[in-house]
Structure formats: structure tokens, C-alpha cells
Amino acid sequence: TAKSDFFILASATPSLDATATDPGFAVFGCVIEGMEVVKAILSAPVSATRGEGLMKGQMLEPAVKIRTARKLED
């Protein structure tokens, strides 16, 4: 379902791991440079009203646009 929203997790989040009854969430990337940008995003202001369910109150306001994401070849 990842059509437009991305999560950047800065710490372990075992609640997103798969269990016997929950498929969990897959990690599909990692930050290899530009961690200062990640830290700026994580400290950005959030909206108290935007978002649904668990995401309510966690959506950045204003939204941050990701302009580039690349797959690196091994």
C-alpha cells in the first residue's frame, strides 16, 4: 500500500515485526548518507489533526517532499 507515504524509523520498532498472527511490515531501504536530512525531518513540526488512526497527530505539517530515492546496485 506504500503509494505516497514513507516512514523513516530512527530506532528499533518491534511492534512492526511479523508475529504468528500479524504479517508485520517489510523494510525496503536504509539511509546510507544524508542523515542530517533525516534528523531535520524527524524534528519537523506535526499537525495535531492530520492523519488517520495511529498516524493522527504524526503527519508533518507542512508535508516534506521526497525528491529523489534511488536503488543502489550491489
JSON list of N, CA and C in Angstrom, two decimals:
[
{"chain": "A", "resi": 1, "resn": "THR", "atom": "N", "xyz": [0.81, -1.21, 0.00]},
{"chain": "A", "resi": 1, "resn": "THR", "atom": "CA", "xyz": [0.00, 0.00, 0.00]},
{"chain": "A", "resi": 1, "resn": "THR", "atom": "C", "xyz": [0.84, 1.26, 0.00]},
{"chain": "A", "resi": 2, "resn": "ALA", "atom": "N", "xyz": [2.15, 1.14, -0.05]},
{"chain": "A", "resi": 2, "resn": "ALA", "atom": "CA", "xyz": [3.02, 2.32, 0.01]},
{"chain": "A", "resi": 2, "resn": "ALA", "atom": "C", "xyz": [2.98, 3.06, -1.31]},
{"chain": "A", "resi": 3, "resn": "LYS", "atom": "N", "xyz": [1.97, 3.89, -1.46]},
{"chain": "A", "resi": 3, "resn": "LYS", "atom": "CA", "xyz": [1.80, 4.64, -2.70]},
{"chain": "A", "resi": 3, "resn": "LYS", "atom": "C", "xyz": [2.34, 6.05, -2.60]},
{"chain": "A", "resi": 4, "resn": "SER", "atom": "N", "xyz": [2.30, 6.64, -1.40]},
{"chain": "A", "resi": 4, "resn": "SER", "atom": "CA", "xyz": [2.77, 8.01, -1.31]},
{"chain": "A", "resi": 4, "resn": "SER", "atom": "C", "xyz": [3.39, 8.35, 0.03]},
{"chain": "A", "resi": 5, "resn": "ASP", "atom": "N", "xyz": [3.19, 7.55, 1.04]},
{"chain": "A", "resi": 5, "resn": "ASP", "atom": "CA", "xyz": [3.74, 7.84, 2.36]},
{"chain": "A", "resi": 5, "resn": "ASP", "atom": "C", "xyz": [4.91, 6.92, 2.65]},
{"chain": "A", "resi": 6, "resn": "PHE", "atom": "N", "xyz": [5.93, 7.50, 3.28]},
{"chain": "A", "resi": 6, "resn": "PHE", "atom": "CA", "xyz": [7.10, 6.73, 3.67]},
{"chain": "A", "resi": 6, "resn": "PHE", "atom": "C", "xyz": [7.36, 6.95, 5.15]},
{"chain": "A", "resi": 7, "resn": "PHE", "atom": "N", "xyz": [7.90, 5.97, 5.80]},
{"chain": "A", "resi": 7, "resn": "PHE", "atom": "CA", "xyz": [8.29, 6.08, 7.19]},
{"chain": "A", "resi": 7, "resn": "PHE", "atom": "C", "xyz": [9.79, 5.98, 7.27]},
{"chain": "A", "resi": 8, "resn": "ILE", "atom": "N", "xyz": [10.38, 6.85, 8.06]},
{"chain": "A", "resi": 8, "resn": "ILE", "atom": "CA", "xyz": [11.81, 6.75, 8.36]},
{"chain": "A", "resi": 8, "resn": "ILE", "atom": "C", "xyz": [11.87, 6.47, 9.86]},
{"chain": "A", "resi": 9, "resn": "LEU", "atom": "N", "xyz": [12.27, 5.27, 10.20]},
{"chain": "A", "resi": 9, "resn": "LEU", "atom": "CA", "xyz": [12.35, 4.88, 11.61]},
{"chain": "A", "resi": 9, "resn": "LEU", "atom": "C", "xyz": [13.78, 5.10, 12.09]},
{"chain": "A", "resi": 10, "resn": "ALA", "atom": "N", "xyz": [13.91, 5.78, 13.22]},
{"chain": "A", "resi": 10, "resn": "ALA", "atom": "CA", "xyz": [15.23, 6.10, 13.74]},
{"chain": "A", "resi": 10, "resn": "ALA", "atom": "C", "xyz": [15.63, 5.19, 14.90]},
{"chain": "A", "resi": 11, "resn": "SER", "atom": "N", "xyz": [14.80, 4.21, 15.19]},
{"chain": "A", "resi": 11, "resn": "SER", "atom": "CA", "xyz": [15.11, 3.26, 16.26]},
{"chain": "A", "resi": 11, "resn": "SER", "atom": "C", "xyz": [14.36, 1.96, 15.97]},
{"chain": "A", "resi": 12, "resn": "ALA", "atom": "N", "xyz": [14.70, 0.93, 16.73]},
{"chain": "A", "resi": 12, "resn": "ALA", "atom": "CA", "xyz": [14.02, -0.35, 16.57]},
{"chain": "A", "resi": 12, "resn": "ALA", "atom": "C", "xyz": [12.55, -0.19, 16.92]},
{"chain": "A", "resi": 13, "resn": "THR", "atom": "N", "xyz": [11.70, -0.84, 16.13]},
{"chain": "A", "resi": 13, "resn": "THR", "atom": "CA", "xyz": [10.25, -0.77, 16.36]},
{"chain": "A", "resi": 13, "resn": "THR", "atom": "C", "xyz": [9.69, -2.19, 16.29]},
{"chain": "A", "resi": 14, "resn": "PRO", "atom": "N", "xyz": [9.86, -2.98, 17.35]},
{"chain": "A", "resi": 14, "resn": "PRO", "atom": "CA", "xyz": [9.43, -4.37, 17.32]},
{"chain": "A", "resi": 14, "resn": "PRO", "atom": "C", "xyz": [7.93, -4.53, 17.08]},
{"chain": "A", "resi": 15, "resn": "SER", "atom": "N", "xyz": [7.14, -3.51, 17.37]},
{"chain": "A", "resi": 15, "resn": "SER", "atom": "CA", "xyz": [5.68, -3.62, 17.14]},
{"chain": "A", "resi": 15, "resn": "SER", "atom": "C", "xyz": [5.36, -3.78, 15.66]},
{"chain": "A", "resi": 16, "resn": "LEU", "atom": "N", "xyz": [6.31, -3.47, 14.77]},
{"chain": "A", "resi": 16, "resn": "LEU", "atom": "CA", "xyz": [6.08, -3.64, 13.33]},
{"chain": "A", "resi": 16, "resn": "LEU", "atom": "C", "xyz": [6.60, -4.98, 12.81]},
{"chain": "A", "resi": 17, "resn": "ASP", "atom": "N", "xyz": [7.21, -5.78, 13.67]},
{"chain": "A", "resi": 17, "resn": "ASP", "atom": "CA", "xyz": [7.73, -7.09, 13.27]},
{"chain": "A", "resi": 17, "resn": "ASP", "atom": "C", "xyz": [6.58, -8.08, 13.06]},
{"chain": "A", "resi": 18, "resn": "ALA", "atom": "N", "xyz": [6.82, -9.06, 12.22]},
{"chain": "A", "resi": 18, "resn": "ALA", "atom": "CA", "xyz": [5.83, -10.11, 11.99]},
{"chain": "A", "resi": 18, "resn": "ALA", "atom": "C", "xyz": [5.69, -10.99, 13.23]},
{"chain": "A", "resi": 19, "resn": "THR", "atom": "N", "xyz": [4.48, -11.49, 13.43]},
{"chain": "A", "resi": 19, "resn": "THR", "atom": "CA", "xyz": [4.20, -12.45, 14.51]},
{"chain": "A", "resi": 19, "resn": "THR", "atom": "C", "xyz": [3.41, -13.61, 13.90]},
{"chain": "A", "resi": 20, "resn": "ALA", "atom": "N", "xyz": [3.01, -14.53, 14.73]},
{"chain": "A", "resi": 20, "resn": "ALA", "atom": "CA", "xyz": [2.23, -15.68, 14.26]},
{"chain": "A", "resi": 20, "resn": "ALA", "atom": "C", "xyz": [0.88, -15.24, 13.70]},
{"chain": "A", "resi": 21, "resn": "THR", "atom": "N", "xyz": [0.37, -14.10, 14.15]},
{"chain": "A", "resi": 21, "resn": "THR", "atom": "CA", "xyz": [-0.96, -13.65, 13.71]},
{"chain": "A", "resi": 21, "resn": "THR", "atom": "C", "xyz": [-0.95, -12.36, 12.90]},
{"chain": "A", "resi": 22, "resn": "ASP", "atom": "N", "xyz": [0.22, -11.76, 12.72]},
{"chain": "A", "resi": 22, "resn": "ASP", "atom": "CA", "xyz": [0.33, -10.48, 12.02]},
{"chain": "A", "resi": 22, "resn": "ASP", "atom": "C", "xyz": [1.50, -10.53, 11.05]},
{"chain": "A", "resi": 23, "resn": "PRO", "atom": "N", "xyz": [1.28, -10.21, 9.76]},
{"chain": "A", "resi": 23, "resn": "PRO", "atom": "CA", "xyz": [2.39, -10.30, 8.81]},
{"chain": "A", "resi": 23, "resn": "PRO", "atom": "C", "xyz": [3.46, -9.23, 9.01]},
{"chain": "A", "resi": 24, "resn": "GLY", "atom": "N", "xyz": [3.19, -8.19, 9.78]},
{"chain": "A", "resi": 24, "resn": "GLY", "atom": "CA", "xyz": [4.17, -7.14, 10.03]},
{"chain": "A", "resi": 24, "resn": "GLY", "atom": "C", "xyz": [4.40, -6.28, 8.80]},
{"chain": "A", "resi": 25, "resn": "PHE", "atom": "N", "xyz": [5.48, -5.50, 8.84]},
{"chain": "A", "resi": 25, "resn": "PHE", "atom": "CA", "xyz": [5.82, -4.60, 7.75]},
{"chain": "A", "resi": 25, "resn": "PHE", "atom": "C", "xyz": [7.25, -4.87, 7.29]},
{"chain": "A", "resi": 26, "resn": "ALA", "atom": "N", "xyz": [7.48, -4.78, 5.99]},
{"chain": "A", "resi": 26, "resn": "ALA", "atom": "CA", "xyz": [8.80, -5.04, 5.43]},
{"chain": "A", "resi": 26, "resn": "ALA", "atom": "C", "xyz": [9.61, -3.75, 5.33]},
{"chain": "A", "resi": 27, "resn": "VAL", "atom": "N", "xyz": [10.88, -3.85, 5.64]},
{"chain": "A", "resi": 27, "resn": "VAL", "atom": "CA", "xyz": [11.81, -2.75, 5.44]},
{"chain": "A", "resi": 27, "resn": "VAL", "atom": "C", "xyz": [12.31, -2.85, 4.01]},
{"chain": "A", "resi": 28, "resn": "PHE", "atom": "N", "xyz": [12.30, -1.73, 3.30]},
{"chain": "A", "resi": 28, "resn": "PHE", "atom": "CA", "xyz": [12.74, -1.80, 1.91]},
{"chain": "A", "resi": 28, "resn": "PHE", "atom": "C", "xyz": [13.83, -0.80, 1.58]},
{"chain": "A", "resi": 29, "resn": "GLY", "atom": "N", "xyz": [14.52, -0.31, 2.58]},
{"chain": "A", "resi": 29, "resn": "GLY", "atom": "CA", "xyz": [15.61, 0.61, 2.31]},
{"chain": "A", "resi": 29, "resn": "GLY", "atom": "C", "xyz": [16.31, 1.02, 3.58]},
{"chain": "A", "resi": 30, "resn": "CYS", "atom": "N", "xyz": [17.41, 1.72, 3.41]},
{"chain": "A", "resi": 30, "resn": "CYS", "atom": "CA", "xyz": [18.13, 2.27, 4.55]},
{"chain": "A", "resi": 30, "resn": "CYS", "atom": "C", "xyz": [18.82, 3.56, 4.10]},
{"chain": "A", "resi": 31, "resn": "VAL", "atom": "N", "xyz": [19.05, 4.43, 5.06]},
{"chain": "A", "resi": 31, "resn": "VAL", "atom": "CA", "xyz": [19.73, 5.69, 4.78]},
{"chain": "A", "resi": 31, "resn": "VAL", "atom": "C", "xyz": [21.23, 5.42, 4.81]},
{"chain": "A", "resi": 32, "resn": "ILE", "atom": "N", "xyz": [21.90, 5.71, 3.70]},
{"chain": "A", "resi": 32, "resn": "ILE", "atom": "CA", "xyz": [23.35, 5.48, 3.65]},
{"chain": "A", "resi": 32, "resn": "ILE", "atom": "C", "xyz": [24.13, 6.80, 3.66]},
{"chain": "A", "resi": 33, "resn": "GLU", "atom": "N", "xyz": [23.46, 7.89, 3.37]},
{"chain": "A", "resi": 33, "resn": "GLU", "atom": "CA", "xyz": [24.06, 9.22, 3.53]},
{"chain": "A", "resi": 33, "resn": "GLU", "atom": "C", "xyz": [22.94, 10.22, 3.66]},
{"chain": "A", "resi": 34, "resn": "GLY", "atom": "N", "xyz": [23.26, 11.37, 4.23]},
{"chain": "A", "resi": 34, "resn": "GLY", "atom": "CA", "xyz": [22.24, 12.41, 4.41]},
{"chain": "A", "resi": 34, "resn": "GLY", "atom": "C", "xyz": [21.47, 12.28, 5.71]},
{"chain": "A", "resi": 35, "resn": "MET", "atom": "N", "xyz": [22.08, 11.67, 6.72]},
{"chain": "A", "resi": 35, "resn": "MET", "atom": "CA", "xyz": [21.37, 11.50, 7.99]},
{"chain": "A", "resi": 35, "resn": "MET", "atom": "C", "xyz": [20.98, 12.84, 8.60]},
{"chain": "A", "resi": 36, "resn": "GLU", "atom": "N", "xyz": [21.70, 13.91, 8.28]},
{"chain": "A", "resi": 36, "resn": "GLU", "atom": "CA", "xyz": [21.32, 15.23, 8.79]},
{"chain": "A", "resi": 36, "resn": "GLU", "atom": "C", "xyz": [19.95, 15.64, 8.25]},
{"chain": "A", "resi": 37, "resn": "VAL", "atom": "N", "xyz": [19.62, 15.21, 7.05]},
{"chain": "A", "resi": 37, "resn": "VAL", "atom": "CA", "xyz": [18.29, 15.49, 6.47]},
{"chain": "A", "resi": 37, "resn": "VAL", "atom": "C", "xyz": [17.23, 14.70, 7.23]},
{"chain": "A", "resi": 38, "resn": "VAL", "atom": "N", "xyz": [17.52, 13.44, 7.52]},
{"chain": "A", "resi": 38, "resn": "VAL", "atom": "CA", "xyz": [16.59, 12.61, 8.30]},
{"chain": "A", "resi": 38, "resn": "VAL", "atom": "C", "xyz": [16.32, 13.25, 9.66]},
{"chain": "A", "resi": 39, "resn": "LYS", "atom": "N", "xyz": [17.36, 13.70, 10.33]},
{"chain": "A", "resi": 39, "resn": "LYS", "atom": "CA", "xyz": [17.20, 14.33, 11.64]},
{"chain": "A", "resi": 39, "resn": "LYS", "atom": "C", "xyz": [16.37, 15.60, 11.55]},
{"chain": "A", "resi": 40, "resn": "ALA", "atom": "N", "xyz": [16.53, 16.37, 10.47]},
{"chain": "A", "resi": 40, "resn": "ALA", "atom": "CA", "xyz": [15.72, 17.58, 10.28]},
{"chain": "A", "resi": 40, "resn": "ALA", "atom": "C", "xyz": [14.25, 17.21, 10.06]},
{"chain": "A", "resi": 41, "resn": "ILE", "atom": "N", "xyz": [14.00, 16.16, 9.28]},
{"chain": "A", "resi": 41, "resn": "ILE", "atom": "CA", "xyz": [12.62, 15.71, 9.06]},
{"chain": "A", "resi": 41, "resn": "ILE", "atom": "C", "xyz": [12.00, 15.24, 10.37]},
{"chain": "A", "resi": 42, "resn": "LEU", "atom": "N", "xyz": [12.75, 14.46, 11.16]},
{"chain": "A", "resi": 42, "resn": "LEU", "atom": "CA", "xyz": [12.23, 13.94, 12.42]},
{"chain": "A", "resi": 42, "resn": "LEU", "atom": "C", "xyz": [11.95, 15.04, 13.45]},
{"chain": "A", "resi": 43, "resn": "SER", "atom": "N", "xyz": [12.60, 16.18, 13.31]},
{"chain": "A", "resi": 43, "resn": "SER", "atom": "CA", "xyz": [12.35, 17.28, 14.25]},
{"chain": "A", "resi": 43, "resn": "SER", "atom": "C", "xyz": [11.36, 18.31, 13.70]},
{"chain": "A", "resi": 44, "resn": "ALA", "atom": "N", "xyz": [10.82, 18.06, 12.51]},
{"chain": "A", "resi": 44, "resn": "ALA", "atom": "CA", "xyz": [9.87, 18.99, 11.88]},
{"chain": "A", "resi": 44, "resn": "ALA", "atom": "C", "xyz": [8.55, 18.99, 12.63]},
{"chain": "A", "resi": 45, "resn": "PRO", "atom": "N", "xyz": [7.80, 20.09, 12.55]},
{"chain": "A", "resi": 45, "resn": "PRO", "atom": "CA", "xyz": [6.51, 20.17, 13.24]},
{"chain": "A", "resi": 45, "resn": "PRO", "atom": "C", "xyz": [5.48, 19.21, 12.63]},
{"chain": "A", "resi": 46, "resn": "VAL", "atom": "N", "xyz": [4.57, 18.75, 13.49]},
{"chain": "A", "resi": 46, "resn": "VAL", "atom": "CA", "xyz": [3.49, 17.86, 13.04]},
{"chain": "A", "resi": 46, "resn": "VAL", "atom": "C", "xyz": [2.14, 18.53, 13.24]},
{"chain": "A", "resi": 47, "resn": "SER", "atom": "N", "xyz": [1.16, 18.05, 12.49]},
{"chain": "A", "resi": 47, "resn": "SER", "atom": "CA", "xyz": [-0.21, 18.54, 12.60]},
{"chain": "A", "resi": 47, "resn": "SER", "atom": "C", "xyz": [-0.92, 17.76, 13.69]},
{"chain": "A", "resi": 48, "resn": "ALA", "atom": "N", "xyz": [-1.68, 18.45, 14.51]},
{"chain": "A", "resi": 48, "resn": "ALA", "atom": "CA", "xyz": [-2.46, 17.78, 15.57]},
{"chain": "A", "resi": 48, "resn": "ALA", "atom": "C", "xyz": [-3.69, 17.10, 15.00]},
{"chain": "A", "resi": 49, "resn": "THR", "atom": "N", "xyz": [-4.09, 17.46, 13.78]},
{"chain": "A", "resi": 49, "resn": "THR", "atom": "CA", "xyz": [-5.35, 16.94, 13.24]},
{"chain": "A", "resi": 49, "resn": "THR", "atom": "C", "xyz": [-5.21, 16.06, 12.01]},
{"chain": "A", "resi": 50, "resn": "ARG", "atom": "N", "xyz": [-4.10, 16.16, 11.28]},
{"chain": "A", "resi": 50, "resn": "ARG", "atom": "CA", "xyz": [-3.93, 15.35, 10.07]},
{"chain": "A", "resi": 50, "resn": "ARG", "atom": "C", "xyz": [-3.59, 13.91, 10.41]},
{"chain": "A", "resi": 51, "resn": "GLY", "atom": "N", "xyz": [-3.97, 13.00, 9.53]},
{"chain": "A", "resi": 51, "resn": "GLY", "atom": "CA", "xyz": [-3.68, 11.58, 9.69]},
{"chain": "A", "resi": 51, "resn": "GLY", "atom": "C", "xyz": [-4.88, 10.81, 10.19]},
{"chain": "A", "resi": 52, "resn": "GLU", "atom": "N", "xyz": [-4.82, 9.50, 9.99]},
{"chain": "A", "resi": 52, "resn": "GLU", "atom": "CA", "xyz": [-5.91, 8.63, 10.42]},
{"chain": "A", "resi": 52, "resn": "GLU", "atom": "C", "xyz": [-5.38, 7.56, 11.34]},
{"chain": "A", "resi": 53, "resn": "GLY", "atom": "N", "xyz": [-6.19, 7.10, 12.26]},
{"chain": "A", "resi": 53, "resn": "GLY", "atom": "CA", "xyz": [-5.80, 6.01, 13.16]},
{"chain": "A", "resi": 53, "resn": "GLY", "atom": "C", "xyz": [-4.55, 6.35, 13.94]},
{"chain": "A", "resi": 54, "resn": "LEU", "atom": "N", "xyz": [-3.60, 5.41, 13.94]},
{"chain": "A", "resi": 54, "resn": "LEU", "atom": "CA", "xyz": [-2.35, 5.61, 14.68]},
{"chain": "A", "resi": 54, "resn": "LEU", "atom": "C", "xyz": [-1.52, 6.77, 14.16]},
{"chain": "A", "resi": 55, "resn": "MET", "atom": "N", "xyz": [-1.77, 7.17, 12.91]},
{"chain": "A", "resi": 55, "resn": "MET", "atom": "CA", "xyz": [-0.98, 8.25, 12.31]},
{"chain": "A", "resi": 55, "resn": "MET", "atom": "C", "xyz": [-1.53, 9.64, 12.65]},
{"chain": "A", "resi": 56, "resn": "LYS", "atom": "N", "xyz": [-2.71, 9.72, 13.27]},
{"chain": "A", "resi": 56, "resn": "LYS", "atom": "CA", "xyz": [-3.27, 11.03, 13.62]},
{"chain": "A", "resi": 56, "resn": "LYS", "atom": "C", "xyz": [-2.33, 11.74, 14.58]},
{"chain": "A", "resi": 57, "resn": "GLY", "atom": "N", "xyz": [-2.00, 12.98, 14.21]},
{"chain": "A", "resi": 57, "resn": "GLY", "atom": "CA", "xyz": [-1.09, 13.77, 15.03]},
{"chain": "A", "resi": 57, "resn": "GLY", "atom": "C", "xyz": [0.38, 13.52, 14.76]},
{"chain": "A", "resi": 58, "resn": "GLN", "atom": "N", "xyz": [0.68, 12.65, 13.79]},
{"chain": "A", "resi": 58, "resn": "GLN", "atom": "CA", "xyz": [2.07, 12.35, 13.46]},
{"chain": "A", "resi": 58, "resn": "GLN", "atom": "C", "xyz": [2.45, 12.78, 12.05]},
{"chain": "A", "resi": 59, "resn": "MET", "atom": "N", "xyz": [1.53, 13.38, 11.33]},
{"chain": "A", "resi": 59, "resn": "MET", "atom": "CA", "xyz": [1.80, 13.80, 9.95]},
{"chain": "A", "resi": 59, "resn": "MET", "atom": "C", "xyz": [2.51, 15.15, 9.95]},
{"chain": "A", "resi": 60, "resn": "LEU", "atom": "N", "xyz": [3.57, 15.26, 9.17]},
{"chain": "A", "resi": 60, "resn": "LEU", "atom": "CA", "xyz": [4.32, 16.51, 9.11]},
{"chain": "A", "resi": 60, "resn": "LEU", "atom": "C", "xyz": [3.47, 17.61, 8.50]},
{"chain": "A", "resi": 61, "resn": "GLU", "atom": "N", "xyz": [3.61, 18.81, 9.06]},
{"chain": "A", "resi": 61, "resn": "GLU", "atom": "CA", "xyz": [2.88, 19.97, 8.55]},
{"chain": "A", "resi": 61, "resn": "GLU", "atom": "C", "xyz": [3.82, 21.16, 8.53]},
{"chain": "A", "resi": 62, "resn": "PRO", "atom": "N", "xyz": [4.26, 21.62, 7.40]},
{"chain": "A", "resi": 62, "resn": "PRO", "atom": "CA", "xyz": [3.87, 21.16, 6.06]},
{"chain": "A", "resi": 62, "resn": "PRO", "atom": "C", "xyz": [4.53, 19.82, 5.72]},
{"chain": "A", "resi": 63, "resn": "ALA", "atom": "N", "xyz": [3.94, 19.12, 4.76]},
{"chain": "A", "resi": 63, "resn": "ALA", "atom": "CA", "xyz": [4.47, 17.85, 4.31]},
{"chain": "A", "resi": 63, "resn": "ALA", "atom": "C", "xyz": [5.87, 18.04, 3.72]},
{"chain": "A", "resi": 64, "resn": "VAL", "atom": "N", "xyz": [6.69, 17.02, 3.82]},
{"chain": "A", "resi": 64, "resn": "VAL", "atom": "CA", "xyz": [8.04, 17.04, 3.25]},
{"chain": "A", "resi": 64, "resn": "VAL", "atom": "C", "xyz": [8.01, 16.22, 1.98]},
{"chain": "A", "resi": 65, "resn": "LYS", "atom": "N", "xyz": [8.45, 16.82, 0.88]},
{"chain": "A", "resi": 65, "resn": "LYS", "atom": "CA", "xyz": [8.50, 16.10, -0.39]},
{"chain": "A", "resi": 65, "resn": "LYS", "atom": "C", "xyz": [9.82, 15.37, -0.53]},
{"chain": "A", "resi": 66, "resn": "ILE", "atom": "N", "xyz": [9.76, 14.10, -0.90]},
{"chain": "A", "resi": 66, "resn": "ILE", "atom": "CA", "xyz": [10.96, 13.34, -1.21]},
{"chain": "A", "resi": 66, "resn": "ILE", "atom": "C", "xyz": [11.19, 13.49, -2.70]},
{"chain": "A", "resi": 67, "resn": "ARG", "atom": "N", "xyz": [12.24, 14.16, -3.07]},
{"chain": "A", "resi": 67, "resn": "ARG", "atom": "CA", "xyz": [12.51, 14.44, -4.48]},
{"chain": "A", "resi": 67, "resn": "ARG", "atom": "C", "xyz": [13.25, 13.33, -5.18]},
{"chain": "A", "resi": 68, "resn": "THR", "atom": "N", "xyz": [14.07, 12.60, -4.43]},
{"chain": "A", "resi": 68, "resn": "THR", "atom": "CA", "xyz": [14.88, 11.56, -5.05]},
{"chain": "A", "resi": 68, "resn": "THR", "atom": "C", "xyz": [15.02, 10.37, -4.12]},
{"chain": "A", "resi": 69, "resn": "ALA", "atom": "N", "xyz": [14.82, 9.19, -4.65]},
{"chain": "A", "resi": 69, "resn": "ALA", "atom": "CA", "xyz": [15.12, 7.93, -3.97]},
{"chain": "A", "resi": 69, "resn": "ALA", "atom": "C", "xyz": [15.67, 7.02, -5.04]},
{"chain": "A", "resi": 70, "resn": "ARG", "atom": "N", "xyz": [16.80, 6.41, -4.77]},
{"chain": "A", "resi": 70, "resn": "ARG", "atom": "CA", "xyz": [17.45, 5.57, -5.78]},
{"chain": "A", "resi": 70, "resn": "ARG", "atom": "C", "xyz": [17.79, 4.21, -5.23]},
{"chain": "A", "resi": 71, "resn": "LYS", "atom": "N", "xyz": [17.71, 3.22, -6.08]},
{"chain": "A", "resi": 71, "resn": "LYS", "atom": "CA", "xyz": [18.18, 1.89, -5.76]},
{"chain": "A", "resi": 71, "resn": "LYS", "atom": "C", "xyz": [19.66, 1.82, -6.13]},
{"chain": "A", "resi": 72, "resn": "LEU", "atom": "N", "xyz": [20.48, 1.44, -5.17]},
{"chain": "A", "resi": 72, "resn": "LEU", "atom": "CA", "xyz": [21.90, 1.30, -5.44]},
{"chain": "A", "resi": 72, "resn": "LEU", "atom": "C", "xyz": [22.19, -0.14, -5.85]},
{"chain": "A", "resi": 73, "resn": "GLU", "atom": "N", "xyz": [23.00, -0.29, -6.83]},
{"chain": "A", "resi": 73, "resn": "GLU", "atom": "CA", "xyz": [23.39, -1.63, -7.27]},
{"chain": "A", "resi": 73, "resn": "GLU", "atom": "C", "xyz": [24.48, -2.16, -6.35]},
{"chain": "A", "resi": 74, "resn": "ASP", "atom": "N", "xyz": [24.44, -3.45, -6.07]},
{"chain": "A", "resi": 74, "resn": "ASP", "atom": "CA", "xyz": [25.45, -4.08, -5.21]},
{"chain": "A", "resi": 74, "resn": "ASP", "atom": "C", "xyz": [26.79, -4.13, -5.89]}
]
